[in-house]
C-alpha positions as semicolon CSV with decimal commas, in nm:
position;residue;x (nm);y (nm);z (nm)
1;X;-5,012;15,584;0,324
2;X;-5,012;15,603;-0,043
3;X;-4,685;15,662;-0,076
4;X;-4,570;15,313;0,138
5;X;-4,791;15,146;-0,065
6;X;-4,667;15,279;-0,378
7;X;-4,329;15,180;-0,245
8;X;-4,447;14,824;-0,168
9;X;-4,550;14,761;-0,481
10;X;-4,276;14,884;-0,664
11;X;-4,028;14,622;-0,413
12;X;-4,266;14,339;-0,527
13;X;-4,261;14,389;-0,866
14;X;-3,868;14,403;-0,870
15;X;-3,860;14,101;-0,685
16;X;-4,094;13,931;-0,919
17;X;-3,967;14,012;-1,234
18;X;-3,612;13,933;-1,079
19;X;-3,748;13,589;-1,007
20;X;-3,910;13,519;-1,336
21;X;-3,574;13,524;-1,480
22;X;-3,503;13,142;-1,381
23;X;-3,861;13,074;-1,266
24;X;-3,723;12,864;-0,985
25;X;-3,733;12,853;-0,569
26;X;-3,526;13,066;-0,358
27;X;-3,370;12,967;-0,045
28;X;-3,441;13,253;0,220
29;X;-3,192;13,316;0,460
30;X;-3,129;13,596;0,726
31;X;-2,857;13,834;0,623
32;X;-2,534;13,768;0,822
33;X;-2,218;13,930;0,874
34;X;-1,888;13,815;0,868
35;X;-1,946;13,597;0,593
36;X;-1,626;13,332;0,502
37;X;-1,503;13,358;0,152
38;X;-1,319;13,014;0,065
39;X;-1,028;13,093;-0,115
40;X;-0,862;12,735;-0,073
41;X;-0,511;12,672;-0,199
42;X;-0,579;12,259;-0,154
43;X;-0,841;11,984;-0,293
44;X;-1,158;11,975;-0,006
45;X;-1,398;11,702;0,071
46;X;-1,710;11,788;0,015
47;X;-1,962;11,792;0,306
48;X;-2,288;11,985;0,170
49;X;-2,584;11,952;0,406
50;X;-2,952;11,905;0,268
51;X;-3,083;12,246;0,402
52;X;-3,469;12,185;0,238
53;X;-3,626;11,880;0,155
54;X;-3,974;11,801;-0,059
55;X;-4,081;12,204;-0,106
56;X;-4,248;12,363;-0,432
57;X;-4,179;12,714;-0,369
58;X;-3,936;12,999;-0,187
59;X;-3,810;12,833;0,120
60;X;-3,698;13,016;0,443
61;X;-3,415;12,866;0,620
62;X;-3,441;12,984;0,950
63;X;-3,324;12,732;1,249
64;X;-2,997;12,569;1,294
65;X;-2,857;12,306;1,496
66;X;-2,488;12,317;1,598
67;X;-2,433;12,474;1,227
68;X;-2,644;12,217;1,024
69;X;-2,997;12,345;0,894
70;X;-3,335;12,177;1,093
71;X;-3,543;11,989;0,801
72;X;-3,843;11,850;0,949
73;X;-4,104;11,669;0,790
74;X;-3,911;11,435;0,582
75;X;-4,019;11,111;0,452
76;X;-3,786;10,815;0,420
77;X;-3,768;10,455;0,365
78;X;-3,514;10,175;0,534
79;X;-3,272;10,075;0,293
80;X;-3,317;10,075;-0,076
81;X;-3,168;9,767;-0,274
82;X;-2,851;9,851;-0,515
83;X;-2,992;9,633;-0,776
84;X;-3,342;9,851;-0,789
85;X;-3,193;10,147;-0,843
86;X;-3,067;10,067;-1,249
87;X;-3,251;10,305;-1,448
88;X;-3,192;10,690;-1,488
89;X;-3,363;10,907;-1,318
90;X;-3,538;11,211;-1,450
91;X;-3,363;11,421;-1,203
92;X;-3,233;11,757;-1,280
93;X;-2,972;11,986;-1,086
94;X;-2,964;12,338;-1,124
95;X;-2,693;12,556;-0,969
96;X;-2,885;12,901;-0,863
97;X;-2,643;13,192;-0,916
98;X;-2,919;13,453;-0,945
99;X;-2,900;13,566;-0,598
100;X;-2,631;13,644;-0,330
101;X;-2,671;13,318;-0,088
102;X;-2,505;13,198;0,230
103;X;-2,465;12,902;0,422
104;X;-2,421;12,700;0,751
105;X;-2,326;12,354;0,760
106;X;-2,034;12,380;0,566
107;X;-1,688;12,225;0,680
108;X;-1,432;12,457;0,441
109;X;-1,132;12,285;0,596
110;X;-0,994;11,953;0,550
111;X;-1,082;11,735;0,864
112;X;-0,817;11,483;1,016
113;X;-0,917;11,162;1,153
114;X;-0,695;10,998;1,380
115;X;-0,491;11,257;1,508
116;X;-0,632;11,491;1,832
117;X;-0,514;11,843;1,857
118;X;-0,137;11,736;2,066
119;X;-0,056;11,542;1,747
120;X;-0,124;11,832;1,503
121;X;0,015;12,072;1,718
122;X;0,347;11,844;1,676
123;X;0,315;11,773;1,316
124;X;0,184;12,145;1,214
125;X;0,505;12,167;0,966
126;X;0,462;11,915;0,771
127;X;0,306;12,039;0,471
128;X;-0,028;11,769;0,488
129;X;-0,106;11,891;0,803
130;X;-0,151;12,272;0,763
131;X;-0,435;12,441;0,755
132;X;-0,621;12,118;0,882
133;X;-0,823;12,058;1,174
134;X;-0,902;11,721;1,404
135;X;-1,291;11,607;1,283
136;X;-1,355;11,660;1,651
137;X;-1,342;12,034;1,587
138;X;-1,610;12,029;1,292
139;X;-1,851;12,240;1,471
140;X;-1,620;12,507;1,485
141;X;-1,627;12,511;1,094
142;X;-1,978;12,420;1,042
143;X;-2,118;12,720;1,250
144;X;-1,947;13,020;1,027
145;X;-2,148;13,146;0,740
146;X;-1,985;13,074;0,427
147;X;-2,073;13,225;0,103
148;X;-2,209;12,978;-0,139
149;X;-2,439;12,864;-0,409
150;X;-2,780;12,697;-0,333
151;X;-2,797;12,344;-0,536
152;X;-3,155;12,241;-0,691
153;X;-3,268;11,853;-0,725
154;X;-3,598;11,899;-0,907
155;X;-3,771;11,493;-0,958
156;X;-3,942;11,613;-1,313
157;X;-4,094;11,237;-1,277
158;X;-4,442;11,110;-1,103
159;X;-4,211;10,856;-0,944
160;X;-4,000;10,924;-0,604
161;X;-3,680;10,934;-0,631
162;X;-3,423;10,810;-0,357
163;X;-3,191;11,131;-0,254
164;X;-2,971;11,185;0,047
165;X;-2,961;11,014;0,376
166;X;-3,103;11,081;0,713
167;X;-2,775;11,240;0,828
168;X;-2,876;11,477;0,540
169;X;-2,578;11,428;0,361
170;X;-2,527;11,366;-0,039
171;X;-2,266;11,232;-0,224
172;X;-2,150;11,544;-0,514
173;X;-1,799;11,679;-0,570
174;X;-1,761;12,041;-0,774
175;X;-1,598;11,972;-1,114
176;X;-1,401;12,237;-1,304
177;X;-1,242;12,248;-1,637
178;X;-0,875;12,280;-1,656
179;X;-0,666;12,448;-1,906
180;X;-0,651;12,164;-2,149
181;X;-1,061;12,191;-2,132
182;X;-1,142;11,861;-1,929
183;X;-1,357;11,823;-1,630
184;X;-1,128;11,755;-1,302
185;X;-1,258;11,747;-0,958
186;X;-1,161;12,030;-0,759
187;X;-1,330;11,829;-0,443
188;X;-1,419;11,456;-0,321
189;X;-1,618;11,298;-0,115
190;X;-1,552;11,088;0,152
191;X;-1,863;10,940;0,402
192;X;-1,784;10,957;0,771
193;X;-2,031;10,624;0,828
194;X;-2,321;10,726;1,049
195;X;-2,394;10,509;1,408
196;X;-2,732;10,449;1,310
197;X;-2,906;10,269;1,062
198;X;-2,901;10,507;0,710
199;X;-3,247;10,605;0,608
200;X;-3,248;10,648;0,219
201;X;-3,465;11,014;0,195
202;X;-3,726;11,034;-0,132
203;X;-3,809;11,315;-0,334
204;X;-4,150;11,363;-0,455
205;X;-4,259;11,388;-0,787
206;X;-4,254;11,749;-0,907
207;X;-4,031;11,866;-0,604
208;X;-3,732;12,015;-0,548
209;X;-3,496;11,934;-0,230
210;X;-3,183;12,171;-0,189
211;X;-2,825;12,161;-0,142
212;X;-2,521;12,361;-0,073
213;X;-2,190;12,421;-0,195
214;X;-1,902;12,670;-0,165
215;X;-1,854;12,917;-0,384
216;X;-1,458;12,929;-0,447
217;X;-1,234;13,234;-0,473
218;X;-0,917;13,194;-0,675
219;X;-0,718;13,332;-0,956
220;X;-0,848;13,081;-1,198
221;X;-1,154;13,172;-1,455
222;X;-1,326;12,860;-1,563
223;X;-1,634;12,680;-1,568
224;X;-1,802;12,508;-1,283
225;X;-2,065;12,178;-1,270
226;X;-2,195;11,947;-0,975
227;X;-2,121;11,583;-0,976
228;X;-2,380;11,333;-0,783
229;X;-2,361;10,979;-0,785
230;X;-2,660;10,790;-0,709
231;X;-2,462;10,418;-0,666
232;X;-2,520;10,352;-0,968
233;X;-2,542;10,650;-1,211
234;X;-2,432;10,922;-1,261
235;X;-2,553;11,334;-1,321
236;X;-2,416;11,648;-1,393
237;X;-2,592;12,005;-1,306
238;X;-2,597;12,311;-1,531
239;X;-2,233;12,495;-1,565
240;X;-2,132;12,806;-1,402
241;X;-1,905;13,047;-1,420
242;X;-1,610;13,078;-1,131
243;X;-1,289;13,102;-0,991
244;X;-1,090;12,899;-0,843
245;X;-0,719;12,832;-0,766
246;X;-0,567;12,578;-1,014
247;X;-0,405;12,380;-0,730
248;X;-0,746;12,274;-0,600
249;X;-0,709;12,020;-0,929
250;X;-0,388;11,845;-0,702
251;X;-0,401;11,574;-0,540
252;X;-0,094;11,512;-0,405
253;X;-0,229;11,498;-0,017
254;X;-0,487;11,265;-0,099
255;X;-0,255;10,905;-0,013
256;X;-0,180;11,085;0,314
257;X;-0,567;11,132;0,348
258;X;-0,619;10,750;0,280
259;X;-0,353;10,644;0,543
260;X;-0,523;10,930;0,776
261;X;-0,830;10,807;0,755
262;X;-0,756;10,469;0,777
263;X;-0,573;10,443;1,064
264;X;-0,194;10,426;0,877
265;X;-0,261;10,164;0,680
266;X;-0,105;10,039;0,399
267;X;-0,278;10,187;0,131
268;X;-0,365;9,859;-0,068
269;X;-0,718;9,961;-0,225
270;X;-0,559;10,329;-0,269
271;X;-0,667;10,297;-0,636
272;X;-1,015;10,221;-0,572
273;X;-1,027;10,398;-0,291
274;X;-0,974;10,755;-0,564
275;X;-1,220;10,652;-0,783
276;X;-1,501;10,636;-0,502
277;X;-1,417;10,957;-0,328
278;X;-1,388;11,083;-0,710
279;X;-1,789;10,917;-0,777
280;X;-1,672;10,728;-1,019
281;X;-1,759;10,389;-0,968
């Protein structure tokens, strides 16, 4: 008996002095196997699911529903006006690498639009459509466990702070710095407009609420940062180190993206169109 507990106390005080390094919540999840390891040759949109909303301290993440994480107890407000929203936030993001982490939710593919699986089976040469899947399919993504890094919002305010949406969803990209040393995205984001009436989510003063993001494979050594765009201004996370493949920083596919996404058009607002799947306007 005195040797388990000698045992249990030894485990604690690892895992307490391994947590006192960053001093900040983990994200408890069950261990899986068969984990996906993204090693993407192509530019993705970012789809990162809220996982844990308003907490203080370690989290479990236990339930799932078809692949995205069950957050229940979540306060929100209909509609916030643009114009309110004009003063920073004191919001920081933190990237956790301190602990091996993996994720549901995640779509590590590049969705189509308007094409069903007949059309990409016919088009499945042409170089846009590789390696793509129909959005109707996104469950089939969203289910694997993907290794990744948990993303902290911490409010360090005594005012809430409008974050997310009721389809717990977030507009970031990853950033990475190319060889010349500038920031480039090496993702975008691109809302899929909800059937529903948004609810804006707030985070409470002093709280954190968590996201998700992939954690790239690649031949590429660089630094790594988190983009978020809250309408209106704009933050940056903490930088990591990572690797990725340089041709993640392309974006020659993305005009076919607009035209997929759009139903063929003509891609008039193309321009525009970059900058806000790029959060930059």
């Amino acid at each position: 008996m005195k040797k388990l507990l000698s045992i249990f106390f030894i485990i604690l005080f690892f895992s307490c002095s391994k947590k006192n390094e960053n001093n900040l919540p983990r994200l408890l999840v069950p261990e899986k196997e068969n984990v996906v390891e993204v090693n993407s040759r192509e530019m993705l949109q970012n789809r990162s699911p809220l996982i844990a909303l308003n907490f203080l301290n370690d989290k479990a993440i236990l339930k799932n529903i078809d692949g995205v994480f069950q957050c229940n107890n979540y306060k929100t407000y209909n509609g916030l006006a643009e114009k309110v929203i004009k003063n920073r936030y004191d919001l920081k993001i933190i990237i956790d690498t301190s602990y091996s982490f993996t994720s549901k939710g995640i779509a590590f593919k590049n969705l189509l639009y308007s094409v069903n699986d007949s059309i990409l089976s016919d088009s499945i040469n042409k170089p846009f459509y590789k390696n793509k899947l129909p959005f109707s399919r996104i469950s089939t993504l969203e289910n694997k466990s993907v290794a990744a890094y948990p993303v902290l919002f911490f409010n360090n305010s005594t005012k809430k702070i409008p974050l997310g949406t009721s389809d717990l969803k977030i507009e970031i990209i990853q950033e990475a710095k190319d060889i010349d040393g500038k920031w480039k995205p090496i993702e975008f984001f691109y809302g899929d407009g909800m059937c529903f009436q948004p609810l804006n989510l707030l985070l409470e003063p002093m709280h954190y609420t968590a996201t998700t993001i992939i954690k790239y494979k690649g031949s590429f050594k660089t630094k790594i940062r988190v983009k978020y765009f809250d309408n209106k201004n704009t933050y940056y996370s903490n930088e990591i180190c990572g690797t990725i493949n340089r041709s993640q920083f392309n974006q020659v596919y993305l005009l076919d993206f607009y035209r997929d996404s759009h139903n063929g058009s003509y891609p008039r607002y193309y321009e525009g169109f970059k900058k806000s799947i790029f959060l930059n306007n």
